[in-house]
Rosetta silent file (secondary structure, phi, psi, omega in degrees, C-alpha in Angstrom):
SEQUENCE: MSHQNNNAIFLRPRFKMDLNESQQELLEKFRKNLEDDSCKYCCKIVDGHIVIDVPIEENHFWSPQLNIEIAKGEQDKTIVKGLFGPKPQVWTLFMFFHFAVAVSFIAFSVMAYVQWTLKSDYIFALTMVISLPILWIIMYFLGRIEKKPGINK
SCORE:     score description
SCORE:     0.000 S_00000001
   1 L     0.000  131.978  177.940    0.000    0.000    0.000 S_00000001
   2 L  -119.156  144.467 -179.370    1.378    3.409   -0.938 S_00000001
   3 L  -121.298  143.733  171.690    0.217    6.753    0.373 S_00000001
   4 L   -77.905  152.501 -179.422    0.667   10.212   -1.063 S_00000001
   5 L   -72.288  123.784  176.078    2.342   12.691    1.222 S_00000001
   6 L  -120.472  150.577  172.472   -0.205   14.783    3.109 S_00000001
   7 L  -141.594 -178.487 -172.340    0.311   17.559    5.608 S_00000001
   8 L   -70.440  -14.034 -177.459   -1.861   19.969    7.562 S_00000001
   9 L   -72.718  -32.083 -176.543   -1.907   22.601    4.791 S_00000001
  10 L   -63.843  128.578  174.724   -4.134   20.578    2.472 S_00000001
  11 L   -83.050  -23.141 -179.457   -7.803   21.515    2.712 S_00000001
  12 L  -128.015   83.730 -177.171   -8.755   18.404    0.748 S_00000001
  13 L   -63.823  148.366 -178.530   -6.479   15.510    1.817 S_00000001
  14 E  -125.152  159.532  170.771   -5.948   12.668   -0.644 S_00000001
  15 E  -144.078  160.268  179.200   -4.756    9.102   -0.464 S_00000001
  16 E  -144.849  132.456  179.722   -3.738    6.466   -2.976 S_00000001
  17 E  -132.509  144.024  172.841   -3.442    2.712   -2.477 S_00000001
  18 E  -106.476  123.314 -177.150   -2.366   -0.125   -4.747 S_00000001
  19 E  -120.062  153.820 -178.681   -4.289   -3.346   -4.049 S_00000001
  20 L   -93.821   35.338  177.102   -3.918   -6.908   -5.343 S_00000001
  21 L  -124.496  157.379  179.757   -7.604   -7.335   -6.171 S_00000001
  22 L   -75.496  162.645  179.820   -9.466   -6.672   -9.387 S_00000001
  23 H   -60.999  -44.021 -178.406  -11.577   -3.570   -9.883 S_00000001
  24 H   -65.167  -39.369  177.939  -14.799   -5.598  -10.038 S_00000001
  25 H   -61.994  -44.542  179.918  -14.015   -7.484   -6.805 S_00000001
  26 H   -65.266  -43.788  178.655  -13.423   -4.229   -4.924 S_00000001
  27 H   -61.352  -38.984  178.838  -16.567   -2.598   -6.306 S_00000001
  28 H   -66.808  -39.224  176.602  -18.590   -5.654   -5.294 S_00000001
  29 H   -62.466  -43.326  177.294  -17.132   -5.542   -1.754 S_00000001
  30 H   -60.975  -45.847 -179.744  -18.075   -1.867   -1.489 S_00000001
  31 H   -58.353  -46.241 -178.902  -21.602   -2.591   -2.734 S_00000001
  32 H   -62.260  -47.432 -177.550  -22.086   -5.390   -0.195 S_00000001
  33 H   -67.666  -39.611 -176.693  -20.747   -3.363    2.734 S_00000001
  34 H   -79.394  -23.700  177.880  -22.575   -0.156    1.878 S_00000001
  35 H   -88.115   -6.967  177.889  -25.908   -1.865    1.146 S_00000001
  36 L   -64.136  142.153 -178.234  -25.792   -3.725    4.465 S_00000001
  37 L   -63.230  -26.689 -178.946  -28.503   -2.556    6.888 S_00000001
  38 L   -79.880   -9.440  179.066  -25.929   -1.890    9.618 S_00000001
  39 L   -78.188  123.328 -175.502  -24.086    0.628    7.392 S_00000001
  40 L   -95.883   -1.361 -176.131  -25.050    4.142    8.467 S_00000001
  41 L   -91.758  144.208  174.881  -23.358    6.007    5.599 S_00000001
  42 E   -86.878  138.144 -179.008  -25.117    7.331    2.510 S_00000001
  43 E  -147.470  159.226  173.466  -23.368    6.387   -0.688 S_00000001
  44 E  -132.486  135.418  176.881  -23.555    6.445   -4.453 S_00000001
  45 E  -122.646  119.465  177.804  -21.686    4.047   -6.710 S_00000001
  46 E  -132.604  116.071 -177.077  -21.335    4.931  -10.393 S_00000001
  47 L    52.036 -120.790 -179.080  -18.943    2.893  -12.532 S_00000001
  48 L   -97.117   16.226 -178.501  -15.572    3.087  -10.749 S_00000001
  49 E  -113.338  135.601  178.510  -16.536    6.052   -8.563 S_00000001
  50 E  -127.428  130.865  177.223  -17.885    5.829   -5.030 S_00000001
  51 E  -118.309  120.944 -178.828  -19.139    8.816   -3.039 S_00000001
  52 E  -115.423  124.264 -179.312  -19.632    8.282    0.700 S_00000001
  53 E  -106.157  161.306  174.255  -21.457   10.923    2.760 S_00000001
  54 L   -65.681  147.465  177.855  -21.808   11.491    6.489 S_00000001
  55 L   -53.595  146.856 -174.445  -25.004    9.940    7.953 S_00000001
  56 H   -55.587  -40.988 -177.231  -28.077   12.139    7.460 S_00000001
  57 H   -69.147  -20.136  178.474  -28.589   12.767   11.187 S_00000001
  58 H  -103.847   -1.222 -172.773  -24.995   14.096   11.525 S_00000001
  59 L   -77.973  137.947  172.074  -24.949   15.924    8.188 S_00000001
  60 L  -144.035 -179.562 -173.052  -24.638   19.713    7.937 S_00000001
  61 L   -54.838  -40.936 -175.852  -23.527   22.214    5.286 S_00000001
  62 L   -92.772    7.101 -178.138  -19.786   21.720    5.915 S_00000001
  63 L   -57.217  139.143  179.870  -19.902   17.932    6.339 S_00000001
  64 E   -75.795  169.867  179.857  -17.090   16.199    4.485 S_00000001
  65 E  -141.443  143.836  176.923  -17.495   13.697    1.726 S_00000001
  66 E  -108.502  119.712  175.674  -15.216   10.866    0.631 S_00000001
  67 E  -104.845  123.008 -179.164  -14.794   10.406   -3.109 S_00000001
  68 E  -118.026  132.790  174.546  -13.164    7.127   -4.072 S_00000001
  69 E  -116.342  125.721  178.594  -12.022    6.212   -7.561 S_00000001
  70 E  -109.352  113.969 -175.936  -11.231    2.582   -8.267 S_00000001
  71 E  -120.975  151.310  177.748   -9.129    2.218  -11.422 S_00000001
  72 E   -69.983  137.452  175.841   -7.522   -0.752  -13.121 S_00000001
  73 L  -108.767 -155.062  179.417   -3.825   -1.075  -12.546 S_00000001
  74 L   -87.764  139.215  171.287   -1.253   -3.420  -14.024 S_00000001
  75 L    48.904   68.316  177.074   -1.736   -7.224  -13.965 S_00000001
  76 L    60.013   20.246  174.232   -4.927   -7.664  -11.914 S_00000001
  77 L  -100.349  158.549 -178.697   -3.953   -4.869   -9.552 S_00000001
  78 E  -129.599  141.242  176.375   -6.221   -1.989   -8.684 S_00000001
  79 E  -105.078  124.168  178.214   -5.453    1.614   -7.823 S_00000001
  80 E  -110.446  119.228  178.825   -7.733    3.183   -5.217 S_00000001
  81 E  -114.237  132.182 -179.270   -7.628    6.978   -5.040 S_00000001
  82 E  -124.946  148.966  179.357   -9.495    8.837   -2.324 S_00000001
  83 E  -138.393  116.030  174.658  -10.281   12.479   -1.739 S_00000001
  84 E   -92.920  133.978  177.718  -11.701   13.839    1.528 S_00000001
  85 E  -179.675  179.292  177.997  -13.327   17.218    1.253 S_00000001
  86 E   -69.377  166.822  177.087  -16.471   19.279    1.349 S_00000001
  87 L   -60.945  154.261 -176.454  -19.350   18.548   -0.968 S_00000001
  88 H   -55.594  -39.242 -179.035  -18.836   19.851   -4.525 S_00000001
  89 H   -66.802  -35.083  177.970  -21.305   22.729   -4.121 S_00000001
  90 H   -69.978  -43.649 -179.784  -19.527   23.929   -0.955 S_00000001
  91 H   -63.719  -40.133  178.518  -16.107   23.625   -2.595 S_00000001
  92 H   -63.253  -43.952  177.768  -17.335   25.532   -5.671 S_00000001
  93 H   -61.803  -44.559  179.164  -18.698   28.349   -3.500 S_00000001
  94 H   -59.515  -45.805 -179.784  -15.450   28.443   -1.520 S_00000001
  95 H   -69.134  -34.054  176.556  -13.371   28.643   -4.723 S_00000001
  96 H   -61.247  -43.772  178.318  -15.698   31.310   -6.171 S_00000001
  97 H   -61.822  -41.920  177.505  -15.026   33.527   -3.147 S_00000001
  98 H   -62.541  -42.563  179.057  -11.271   33.029   -3.569 S_00000001
  99 H   -63.203  -42.881  179.862  -11.551   33.884   -7.272 S_00000001
 100 H   -62.500  -40.701  178.175  -13.619   37.003   -6.513 S_00000001
 101 H   -65.244  -41.503 -179.731  -11.019   38.202   -3.993 S_00000001
 102 H   -64.815  -45.614  179.277   -8.196   37.603   -6.508 S_00000001
 103 H   -64.425  -41.352  178.173   -9.976   39.459   -9.329 S_00000001
 104 H   -62.903  -40.130  178.363  -10.871   42.317   -6.965 S_00000001
 105 H   -60.222  -45.538  179.352   -7.249   42.542   -5.827 S_00000001
 106 H   -64.002  -45.276 -178.920   -6.057   42.868   -9.430 S_00000001
 107 H   -62.228  -45.283 -179.869   -8.763   45.424  -10.277 S_00000001
 108 H   -70.398  -29.768  174.977   -8.038   47.576   -7.222 S_00000001
 109 H   -64.482  -45.218  177.402   -4.285   47.332   -7.873 S_00000001
 110 H   -62.956  -44.007 -179.949   -4.818   48.686  -11.388 S_00000001
 111 H   -60.984  -43.976 -179.831   -7.189   51.343  -10.035 S_00000001
 112 H   -63.349  -42.614  179.832   -4.665   52.413   -7.374 S_00000001
 113 H   -64.127  -45.218 -179.813   -1.863   52.625   -9.939 S_00000001
 114 H   -63.225  -45.569 -179.631   -3.967   54.644  -12.398 S_00000001
 115 H   -65.878  -37.257  177.369   -5.183   57.033   -9.697 S_00000001
 116 H   -65.590  -42.803  178.866   -1.653   57.428   -8.333 S_00000001
 117 H   -63.558  -38.681 -179.742   -0.327   58.115  -11.859 S_00000001
 118 L   -82.266    1.458 -179.960   -3.067   60.695  -12.481 S_00000001
 119 L    59.449   36.259  174.975   -2.298   62.288   -9.102 S_00000001
 120 L  -107.057  178.048 -176.366   -5.871   61.796   -7.871 S_00000001
 121 L   -68.675  117.513 -178.354   -7.096   60.349   -4.579 S_00000001
 122 L  -117.758   14.983 -176.327   -6.078   56.670   -4.449 S_00000001
 123 H   -62.039  -46.119 -178.796   -6.623   55.978   -0.721 S_00000001
 124 H   -61.208  -47.416 -179.275   -9.732   53.791   -1.207 S_00000001
 125 H   -62.665  -41.401  179.011   -8.071   51.643   -3.894 S_00000001
 126 H   -66.051  -38.699  176.664   -4.908   51.303   -1.798 S_00000001
 127 H   -60.822  -42.113  178.942   -6.978   50.361    1.257 S_00000001
 128 H   -67.215  -39.543  178.569   -8.653   47.618   -0.773 S_00000001
 129 H   -62.011  -34.783  178.983   -5.291   46.386   -2.117 S_00000001
 130 H   -78.977  -39.148 -174.513   -4.072   46.049    1.471 S_00000001
 131 H   -80.321  -26.737 -178.228   -7.277   44.562    2.926 S_00000001
 132 H   -65.345  -42.031  174.187   -8.007   41.962    0.218 S_00000001
 133 H   -62.532  -33.726  176.398   -4.949   39.775    1.000 S_00000001
 134 H   -64.715  -42.702  176.301   -5.962   39.964    4.670 S_00000001
 135 H   -61.217  -40.471  179.471   -9.463   38.826    3.675 S_00000001
 136 H   -63.008  -41.784  178.475   -7.937   35.979    1.640 S_00000001
 137 H   -64.476  -41.339  177.245   -5.892   34.825    4.657 S_00000001
 138 H   -61.262  -43.126  178.951   -9.017   34.961    6.849 S_00000001
 139 H   -63.384  -39.127  178.330  -10.912   32.863    4.277 S_00000001
 140 H   -61.572  -47.149 -179.017   -8.074   30.322    4.205 S_00000001
 141 H   -70.097  -30.893  173.011   -8.104   29.934    7.981 S_00000001
 142 H   -62.425  -40.500  176.178  -11.919   29.719    8.024 S_00000001
 143 H   -61.795  -39.970  178.208  -11.599   26.806    5.613 S_00000001
 144 H   -69.477  -38.877  179.151   -9.096   25.138    7.932 S_00000001
 145 H   -64.804  -42.995 -179.973  -11.279   25.778   10.996 S_00000001
 146 H   -70.395  -19.273  177.693  -14.323   24.291    9.259 S_00000001
 147 H   -73.899  -31.576 -174.696  -12.196   21.288    8.251 S_00000001
 148 H   -59.827  -45.473  178.639  -11.468   20.360   11.896 S_00000001
 149 H   -63.844  -26.582 -179.210  -14.997   19.187   12.856 S_00000001
 150 H   -76.906  -17.193 -178.699  -15.031   17.042    9.726 S_00000001
 151 H   -61.030  -43.391 -179.700  -11.854   15.173   10.680 S_00000001
 152 H   -68.196  -31.228 -178.584  -13.720   13.065   13.256 S_00000001
 153 L   -72.864    0.000    0.000  -16.535   12.350   10.821 S_00000001
Protein backbone atom coordinates (compact mmCIF):
# COMPACT_ATOMS: atom_id res chain seq x y z
CA MET A 1 0.00 0.00 0.00
CA SER A 2 1.38 3.41 -0.94
CA HIS A 3 0.22 6.75 0.37
CA GLN A 4 0.67 10.21 -1.06
CA ASN A 5 2.34 12.69 1.22
CA ASN A 6 -0.21 14.78 3.11
CA ASN A 7 0.31 17.56 5.61
CA ALA A 8 -1.86 19.97 7.56
CA ILE A 9 -1.91 22.60 4.79
CA PHE A 10 -4.13 20.58 2.47
CA LEU A 11 -7.80 21.51 2.71
CA ARG A 12 -8.76 18.40 0.75
CA PRO A 13 -6.48 15.51 1.82
CA ARG A 14 -5.95 12.67 -0.64
CA PHE A 15 -4.76 9.10 -0.46
CA LYS A 16 -3.74 6.47 -2.98
CA MET A 17 -3.44 2.71 -2.48
CA ASP A 18 -2.37 -0.12 -4.75
CA LEU A 19 -4.29 -3.35 -4.05
CA ASN A 20 -3.92 -6.91 -5.34
CA GLU A 21 -7.60 -7.33 -6.17
CA SER A 22 -9.47 -6.67 -9.39
CA GLN A 23 -11.58 -3.57 -9.88
CA GLN A 24 -14.80 -5.60 -10.04
CA GLU A 25 -14.02 -7.48 -6.81
CA LEU A 26 -13.42 -4.23 -4.92
CA LEU A 27 -16.57 -2.60 -6.31
CA GLU A 28 -18.59 -5.65 -5.29
CA LYS A 29 -17.13 -5.54 -1.75
CA PHE A 30 -18.07 -1.87 -1.49
CA ARG A 31 -21.60 -2.59 -2.73
CA LYS A 32 -22.09 -5.39 -0.20
CA ASN A 33 -20.75 -3.36 2.73
CA LEU A 34 -22.58 -0.16 1.88
CA GLU A 35 -25.91 -1.87 1.15
CA ASP A 36 -25.79 -3.72 4.46
CA ASP A 37 -28.50 -2.56 6.89
CA SER A 38 -25.93 -1.89 9.62
CA CYS A 39 -24.09 0.63 7.39
CA LYS A 40 -25.05 4.14 8.47
CA TYR A 41 -23.36 6.01 5.60
CA CYS A 42 -25.12 7.33 2.51
CA CYS A 43 -23.37 6.39 -0.69
CA LYS A 44 -23.56 6.45 -4.45
CA ILE A 45 -21.69 4.05 -6.71
CA VAL A 46 -21.33 4.93 -10.39
CA ASP A 47 -18.94 2.89 -12.53
CA GLY A 48 -15.57 3.09 -10.75
CA HIS A 49 -16.54 6.05 -8.56
CA ILE A 50 -17.88 5.83 -5.03
CA VAL A 51 -19.14 8.82 -3.04
CA ILE A 52 -19.63 8.28 0.70
CA ASP A 53 -21.46 10.92 2.76
CA VAL A 54 -21.81 11.49 6.49
CA PRO A 55 -25.00 9.94 7.95
CA ILE A 56 -28.08 12.14 7.46
CA GLU A 57 -28.59 12.77 11.19
CA GLU A 58 -24.99 14.10 11.52
CA ASN A 59 -24.95 15.92 8.19
CA HIS A 60 -24.64 19.71 7.94
CA PHE A 61 -23.53 22.21 5.29
CA TRP A 62 -19.79 21.72 5.92
CA SER A 63 -19.90 17.93 6.34
CA PRO A 64 -17.09 16.20 4.48
CA GLN A 65 -17.50 13.70 1.73
CA LEU A 66 -15.22 10.87 0.63
CA ASN A 67 -14.79 10.41 -3.11
CA ILE A 68 -13.16 7.13 -4.07
CA GLU A 69 -12.02 6.21 -7.56
CA ILE A 70 -11.23 2.58 -8.27
CA ALA A 71 -9.13 2.22 -11.42
CA LYS A 72 -7.52 -0.75 -13.12
CA GLY A 73 -3.83 -1.07 -12.55
CA GLU A 74 -1.25 -3.42 -14.02
CA GLN A 75 -1.74 -7.22 -13.96
CA ASP A 76 -4.93 -7.66 -11.91
CA LYS A 77 -3.95 -4.87 -9.55
CA THR A 78 -6.22 -1.99 -8.68
CA ILE A 79 -5.45 1.61 -7.82
CA VAL A 80 -7.73 3.18 -5.22
CA LYS A 81 -7.63 6.98 -5.04
CA GLY A 82 -9.50 8.84 -2.32
CA LEU A 83 -10.28 12.48 -1.74
CA PHE A 84 -11.70 13.84 1.53
CA GLY A 85 -13.33 17.22 1.25
CA PRO A 86 -16.47 19.28 1.35
CA LYS A 87 -19.35 18.55 -0.97
CA PRO A 88 -18.84 19.85 -4.53
CA GLN A 89 -21.31 22.73 -4.12
CA VAL A 90 -19.53 23.93 -0.96
CA TRP A 91 -16.11 23.63 -2.59
CA THR A 92 -17.34 25.53 -5.67
CA LEU A 93 -18.70 28.35 -3.50
CA PHE A 94 -15.45 28.44 -1.52
CA MET A 95 -13.37 28.64 -4.72
CA PHE A 96 -15.70 31.31 -6.17
CA PHE A 97 -15.03 33.53 -3.15
CA HIS A 98 -11.27 33.03 -3.57
CA PHE A 99 -11.55 33.88 -7.27
CA ALA A 100 -13.62 37.00 -6.51
CA VAL A 101 -11.02 38.20 -3.99
CA ALA A 102 -8.20 37.60 -6.51
CA VAL A 103 -9.98 39.46 -9.33
CA SER A 104 -10.87 42.32 -6.96
CA PHE A 105 -7.25 42.54 -5.83
CA ILE A 106 -6.06 42.87 -9.43
CA ALA A 107 -8.76 45.42 -10.28
CA PHE A 108 -8.04 47.58 -7.22
CA SER A 109 -4.29 47.33 -7.87
CA VAL A 110 -4.82 48.69 -11.39
CA MET A 111 -7.19 51.34 -10.04
CA ALA A 112 -4.67 52.41 -7.37
CA TYR A 113 -1.86 52.63 -9.94
CA VAL A 114 -3.97 54.64 -12.40
CA GLN A 115 -5.18 57.03 -9.70
CA TRP A 116 -1.65 57.43 -8.33
CA THR A 117 -0.33 58.12 -11.86
CA LEU A 118 -3.07 60.69 -12.48
CA LYS A 119 -2.30 62.29 -9.10
CA SER A 120 -5.87 61.80 -7.87
CA ASP A 121 -7.10 60.35 -4.58
CA TYR A 122 -6.08 56.67 -4.45
CA ILE A 123 -6.62 55.98 -0.72
CA PHE A 124 -9.73 53.79 -1.21
CA ALA A 125 -8.07 51.64 -3.89
CA LEU A 126 -4.91 51.30 -1.80
CA THR A 127 -6.98 50.36 1.26
CA MET A 128 -8.65 47.62 -0.77
CA VAL A 129 -5.29 46.39 -2.12
CA ILE A 130 -4.07 46.05 1.47
CA SER A 131 -7.28 44.56 2.93
CA LEU A 132 -8.01 41.96 0.22
CA PRO A 133 -4.95 39.77 1.00
CA ILE A 134 -5.96 39.96 4.67
CA LEU A 135 -9.46 38.83 3.67
CA TRP A 136 -7.94 35.98 1.64
CA ILE A 137 -5.89 34.82 4.66
CA ILE A 138 -9.02 34.96 6.85
CA MET A 139 -10.91 32.86 4.28
CA TYR A 140 -8.07 30.32 4.21
CA PHE A 141 -8.10 29.93 7.98
CA LEU A 142 -11.92 29.72 8.02
CA GLY A 143 -11.60 26.81 5.61
CA ARG A 144 -9.10 25.14 7.93
CA ILE A 145 -11.28 25.78 11.00
CA GLU A 146 -14.32 24.29 9.26
CA LYS A 147 -12.20 21.29 8.25
CA LYS A 148 -11.47 20.36 11.90
CA PRO A 149 -15.00 19.19 12.86
CA GLY A 150 -15.03 17.04 9.73
CA ILE A 151 -11.85 15.17 10.68
CA ASN A 152 -13.72 13.06 13.26
CA LYS A 153 -16.54 12.35 10.82
